[in-house]
Short mmCIF file of C-alpha atoms in Angstrom, two decimals:
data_model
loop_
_atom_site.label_atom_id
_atom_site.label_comp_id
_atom_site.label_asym_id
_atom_site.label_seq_id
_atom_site.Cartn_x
_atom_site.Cartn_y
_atom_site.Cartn_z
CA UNK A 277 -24.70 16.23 43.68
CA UNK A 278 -23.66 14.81 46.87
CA UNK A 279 -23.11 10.95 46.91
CA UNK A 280 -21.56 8.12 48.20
CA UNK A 281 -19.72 7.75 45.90
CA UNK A 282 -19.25 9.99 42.16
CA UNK A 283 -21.78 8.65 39.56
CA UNK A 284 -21.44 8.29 36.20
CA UNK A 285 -24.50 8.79 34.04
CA UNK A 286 -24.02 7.11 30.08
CA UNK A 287 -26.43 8.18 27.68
CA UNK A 288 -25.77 5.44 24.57
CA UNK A 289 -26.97 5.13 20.86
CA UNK A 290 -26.97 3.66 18.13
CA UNK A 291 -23.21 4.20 17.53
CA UNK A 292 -22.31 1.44 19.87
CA UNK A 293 -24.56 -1.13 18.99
CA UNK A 294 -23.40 -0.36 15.39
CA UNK A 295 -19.80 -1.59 16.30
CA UNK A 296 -21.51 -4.96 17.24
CA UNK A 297 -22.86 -5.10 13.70
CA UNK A 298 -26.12 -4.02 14.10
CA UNK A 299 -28.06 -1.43 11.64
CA UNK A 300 -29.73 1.73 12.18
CA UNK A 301 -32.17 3.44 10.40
CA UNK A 302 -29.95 6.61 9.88
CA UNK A 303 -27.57 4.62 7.96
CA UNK A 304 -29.41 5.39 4.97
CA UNK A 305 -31.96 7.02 3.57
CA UNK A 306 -34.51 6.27 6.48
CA UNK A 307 -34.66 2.95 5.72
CA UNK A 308 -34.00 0.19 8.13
CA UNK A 309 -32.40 -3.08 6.86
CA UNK A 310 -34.13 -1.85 3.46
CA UNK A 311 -37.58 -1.49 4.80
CA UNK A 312 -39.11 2.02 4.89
CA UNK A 313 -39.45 3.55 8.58
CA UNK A 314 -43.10 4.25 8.07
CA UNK A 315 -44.19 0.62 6.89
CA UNK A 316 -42.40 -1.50 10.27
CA UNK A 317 -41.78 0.73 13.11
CA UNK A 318 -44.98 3.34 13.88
CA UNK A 319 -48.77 2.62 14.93
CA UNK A 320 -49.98 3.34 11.71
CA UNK A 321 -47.72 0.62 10.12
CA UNK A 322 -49.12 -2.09 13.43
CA UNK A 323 -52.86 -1.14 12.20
CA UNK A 324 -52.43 -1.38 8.90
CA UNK A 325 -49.86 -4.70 8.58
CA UNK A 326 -49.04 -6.82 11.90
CA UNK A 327 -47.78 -9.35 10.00
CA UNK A 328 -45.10 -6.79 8.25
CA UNK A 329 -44.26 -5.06 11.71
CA UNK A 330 -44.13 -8.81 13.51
CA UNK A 331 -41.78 -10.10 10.60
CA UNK A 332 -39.65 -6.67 10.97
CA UNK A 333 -38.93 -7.74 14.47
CA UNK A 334 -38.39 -11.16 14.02
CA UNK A 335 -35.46 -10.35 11.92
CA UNK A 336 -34.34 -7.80 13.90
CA UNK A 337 -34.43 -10.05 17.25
CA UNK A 338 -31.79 -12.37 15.41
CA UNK A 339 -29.68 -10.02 14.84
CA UNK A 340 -29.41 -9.16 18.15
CA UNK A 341 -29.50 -12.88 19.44
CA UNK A 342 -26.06 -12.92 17.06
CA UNK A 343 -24.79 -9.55 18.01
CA UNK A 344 -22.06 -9.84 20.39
CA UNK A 345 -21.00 -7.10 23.07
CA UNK A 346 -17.84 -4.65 21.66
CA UNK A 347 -15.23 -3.55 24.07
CA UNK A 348 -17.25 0.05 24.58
CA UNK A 349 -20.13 -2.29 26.70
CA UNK A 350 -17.37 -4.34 28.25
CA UNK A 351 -15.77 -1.05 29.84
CA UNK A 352 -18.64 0.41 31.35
CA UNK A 353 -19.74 -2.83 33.05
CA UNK A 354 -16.03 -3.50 34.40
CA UNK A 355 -16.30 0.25 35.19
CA UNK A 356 -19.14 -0.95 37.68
CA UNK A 357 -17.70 -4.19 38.55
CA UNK A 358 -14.69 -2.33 39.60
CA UNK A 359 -16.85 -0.43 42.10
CA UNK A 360 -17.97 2.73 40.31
CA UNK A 361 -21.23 4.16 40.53
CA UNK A 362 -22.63 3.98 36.53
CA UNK A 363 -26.33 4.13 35.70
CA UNK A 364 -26.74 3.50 31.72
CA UNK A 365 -29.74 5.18 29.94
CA UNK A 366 -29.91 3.93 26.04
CA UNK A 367 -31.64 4.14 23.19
CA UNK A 368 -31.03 1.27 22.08
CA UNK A 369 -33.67 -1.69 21.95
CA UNK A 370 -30.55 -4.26 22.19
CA UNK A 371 -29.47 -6.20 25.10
CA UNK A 372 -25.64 -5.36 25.09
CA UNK A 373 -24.97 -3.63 28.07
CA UNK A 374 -26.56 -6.34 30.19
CA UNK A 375 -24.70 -9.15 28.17
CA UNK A 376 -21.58 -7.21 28.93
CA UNK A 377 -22.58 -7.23 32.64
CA UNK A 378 -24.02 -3.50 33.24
CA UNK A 379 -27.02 -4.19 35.72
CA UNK A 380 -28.47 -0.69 35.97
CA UNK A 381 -29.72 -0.04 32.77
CA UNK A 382 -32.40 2.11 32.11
CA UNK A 383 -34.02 1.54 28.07
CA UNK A 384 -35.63 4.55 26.71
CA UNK A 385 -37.22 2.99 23.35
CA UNK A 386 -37.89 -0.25 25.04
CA UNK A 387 -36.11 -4.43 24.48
CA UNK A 388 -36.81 -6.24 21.60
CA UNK A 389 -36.10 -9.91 23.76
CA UNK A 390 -39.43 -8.65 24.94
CA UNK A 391 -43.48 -9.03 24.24
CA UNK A 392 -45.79 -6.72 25.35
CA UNK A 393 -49.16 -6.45 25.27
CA UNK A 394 -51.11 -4.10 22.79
CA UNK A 395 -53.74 -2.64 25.40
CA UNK A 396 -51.63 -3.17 28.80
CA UNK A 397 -48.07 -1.86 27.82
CA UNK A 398 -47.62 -3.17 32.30
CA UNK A 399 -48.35 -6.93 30.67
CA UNK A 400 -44.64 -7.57 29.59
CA UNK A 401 -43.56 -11.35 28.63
CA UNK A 402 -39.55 -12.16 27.99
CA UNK A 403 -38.81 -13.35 24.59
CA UNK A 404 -35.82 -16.04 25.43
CA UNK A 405 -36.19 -17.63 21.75
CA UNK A 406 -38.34 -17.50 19.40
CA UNK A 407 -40.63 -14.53 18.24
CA UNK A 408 -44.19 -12.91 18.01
CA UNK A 409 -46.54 -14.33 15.76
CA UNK A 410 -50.61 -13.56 14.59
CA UNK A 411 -52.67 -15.01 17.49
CA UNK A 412 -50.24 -14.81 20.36
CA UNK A 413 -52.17 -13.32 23.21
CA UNK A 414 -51.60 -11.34 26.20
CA UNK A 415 -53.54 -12.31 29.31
CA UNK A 416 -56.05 -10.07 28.37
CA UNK A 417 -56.61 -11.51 25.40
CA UNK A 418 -54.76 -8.43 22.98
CA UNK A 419 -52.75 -9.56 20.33
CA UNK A 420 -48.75 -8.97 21.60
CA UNK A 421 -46.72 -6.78 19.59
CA UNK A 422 -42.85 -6.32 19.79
CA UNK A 423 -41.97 -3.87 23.48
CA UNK A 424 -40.51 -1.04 21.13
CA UNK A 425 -41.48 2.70 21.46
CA UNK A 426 -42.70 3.55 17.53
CA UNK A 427 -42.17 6.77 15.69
CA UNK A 428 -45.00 8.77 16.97
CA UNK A 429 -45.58 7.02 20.43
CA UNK A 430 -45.05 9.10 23.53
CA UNK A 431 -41.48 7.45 25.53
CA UNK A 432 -42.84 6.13 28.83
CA UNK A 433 -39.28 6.15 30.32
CA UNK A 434 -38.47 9.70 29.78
CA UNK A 435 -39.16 11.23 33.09
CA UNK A 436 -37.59 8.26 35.29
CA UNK A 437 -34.00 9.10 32.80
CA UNK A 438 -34.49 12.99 33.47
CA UNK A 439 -34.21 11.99 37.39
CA UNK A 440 -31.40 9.75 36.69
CA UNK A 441 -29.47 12.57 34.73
CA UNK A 442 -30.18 14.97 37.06
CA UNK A 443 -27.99 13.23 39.69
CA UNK A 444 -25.04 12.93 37.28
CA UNK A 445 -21.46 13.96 38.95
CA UNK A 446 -20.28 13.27 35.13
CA UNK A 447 -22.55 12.40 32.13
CA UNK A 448 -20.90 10.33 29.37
CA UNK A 449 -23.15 10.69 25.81
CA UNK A 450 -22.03 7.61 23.51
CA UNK A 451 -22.31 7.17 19.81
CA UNK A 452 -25.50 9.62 19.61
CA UNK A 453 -26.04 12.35 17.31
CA UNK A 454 -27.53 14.23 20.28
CA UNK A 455 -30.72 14.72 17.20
CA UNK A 456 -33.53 12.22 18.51
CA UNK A 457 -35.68 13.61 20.59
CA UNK A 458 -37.05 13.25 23.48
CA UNK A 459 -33.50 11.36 24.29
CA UNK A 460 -31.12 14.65 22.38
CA UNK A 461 -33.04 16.60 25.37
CA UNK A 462 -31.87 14.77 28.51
CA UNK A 463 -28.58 16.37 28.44
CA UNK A 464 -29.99 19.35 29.35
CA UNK A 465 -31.61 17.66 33.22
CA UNK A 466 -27.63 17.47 34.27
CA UNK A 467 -26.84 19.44 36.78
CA UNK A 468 -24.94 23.08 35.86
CA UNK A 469 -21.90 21.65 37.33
CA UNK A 470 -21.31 18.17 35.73
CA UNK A 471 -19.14 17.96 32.99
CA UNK A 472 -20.14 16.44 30.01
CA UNK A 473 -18.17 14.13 27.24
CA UNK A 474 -19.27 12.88 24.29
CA UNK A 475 -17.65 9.84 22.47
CA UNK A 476 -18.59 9.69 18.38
CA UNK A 477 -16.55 9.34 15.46
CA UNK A 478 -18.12 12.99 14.78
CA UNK A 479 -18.04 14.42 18.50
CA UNK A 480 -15.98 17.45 17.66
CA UNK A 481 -18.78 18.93 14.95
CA UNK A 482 -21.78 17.38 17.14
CA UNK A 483 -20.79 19.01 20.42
CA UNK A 484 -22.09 22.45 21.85
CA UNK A 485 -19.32 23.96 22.84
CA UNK A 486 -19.92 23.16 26.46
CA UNK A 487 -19.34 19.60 25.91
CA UNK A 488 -15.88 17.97 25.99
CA UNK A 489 -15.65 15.89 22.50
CA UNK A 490 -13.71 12.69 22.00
CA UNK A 491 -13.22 11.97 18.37
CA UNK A 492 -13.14 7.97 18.08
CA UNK A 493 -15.70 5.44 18.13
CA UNK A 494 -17.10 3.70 21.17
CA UNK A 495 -15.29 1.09 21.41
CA UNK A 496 -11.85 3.08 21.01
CA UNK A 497 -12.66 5.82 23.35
CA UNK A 498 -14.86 4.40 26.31
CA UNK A 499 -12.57 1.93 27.04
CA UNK A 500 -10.10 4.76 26.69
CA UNK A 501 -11.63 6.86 28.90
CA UNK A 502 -12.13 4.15 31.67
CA UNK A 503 -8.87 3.33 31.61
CA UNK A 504 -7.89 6.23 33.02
CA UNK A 505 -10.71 6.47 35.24
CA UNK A 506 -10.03 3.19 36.69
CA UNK A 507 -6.11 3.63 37.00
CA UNK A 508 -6.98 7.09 38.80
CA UNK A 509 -9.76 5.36 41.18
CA UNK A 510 -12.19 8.57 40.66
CA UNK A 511 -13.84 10.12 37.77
CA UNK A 512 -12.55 13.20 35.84
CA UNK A 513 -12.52 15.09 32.90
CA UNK A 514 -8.98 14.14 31.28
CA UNK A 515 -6.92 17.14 30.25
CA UNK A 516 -6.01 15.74 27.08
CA UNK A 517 -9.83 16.15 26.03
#
């Protein structure tokens, strides 16, 4: 890729909102904050108990009203604010990265500080306090539901993060398993040449061999990583990797 300037492509998950405290399904037993995945988080569970899926949420906005951005967040947005190019694609529903101060952020399962509409997914409504509840309306008169992408639902986002991956100079994976798909699949739009590191507490096992690992959670190794990137001025592949 030919730019301006080198850009940095971060693919995130759940790892790194995990170090601010909040839960993932795959902690367990596919159970989320001891609810089953099937009962809060797929269309199914919407048709069958809004009042369930709309509580879910509820608690799950709190938690991320609470949550606090780690040190892995901080890097990458002083990483742009020293003047890097860095375009952030996560799957995370969280608002970290922009609390950090990362502006281009690209969210493949959708924000959970937002409403949405339940027949126009365009008809979105910011959620600054506060939740969803039975008889709030859209302005087409649909009952709102939480703007998540379900188990099941097709990821609207997907294409527009192939395009950003496919400009990569260097693609940074974060605290992902590399096993939900459509998201484990976008590694594969990078460009032959890019290099490609992954940063997980399990990198080393996770990684095709292809893939430069860095054993150490997020908020060790991106801020790690940046460091170096930062005292260089450019972005590389670190031969200690």
């Amino acid at each position: 890729m030919t730019h301006s300037q080198p850009r940095l492509v971060v693919l995130t998950g759940a790892g790194i909102s995990a170090e601010s405290g909040l839960k993932t399904f795959r902690d367990g037993d596919g159970l989320w904050e001891n609810y089953a995945i099937e009962d809060v988080a797929t269309p199914e569970a919407w048709v069958r108990d809004p009042e369930l899926v709309l509580r879910f949420y509820d608690e799950r906005r709190a938690q991320v009203r609470r949550a606090r951005p780690n040190p892995a967040h901080q890097a990458l947005a002083e990483l742009e604010q020293a003047g890097f190019d860095v375009r952030i694609i996560t799957q995370n529903i969280d608002d970290l990265h922009e609390r950090a101060g990362s502006h281009d952020v690209l969210h493949l399962h959708g924000e959970i500080l937002k409403a949405r509409s339940s027949i126009d997914p365009r008809l979105l409504y910011p959620l600054p306090r506060g939740g969803i509840k039975l008889g709030d309306l859209c302005d087409k008169g649909s009952q709102l539901r939480p703007d998540v992408v379900w188990f099941g639902e097709a990821v609207p986002t997907y294409p527009h993060a192939c395009d950003i991956v496919a400009e990569a100079d260097l693609l940074l994976v974060v605290g992902t398993s590399l096993s939900v798909m459509p998201a484990a699949m976008l590694v594969d739009q990078a460009p032959v040449e890019c290099p490609c590191i992954l940063v997980d507490p399990k990198a080393t096992q996770l990684s095709p061999k292809w893939v430069k690992a860095l054993d150490a959670p997020a908020s060790e190794g991106v801020p790690t990583l940046i460091g170096d990137w930062k005292r260089e001025n450019r972005l590389w592949v670190p031969e200690w990797l």
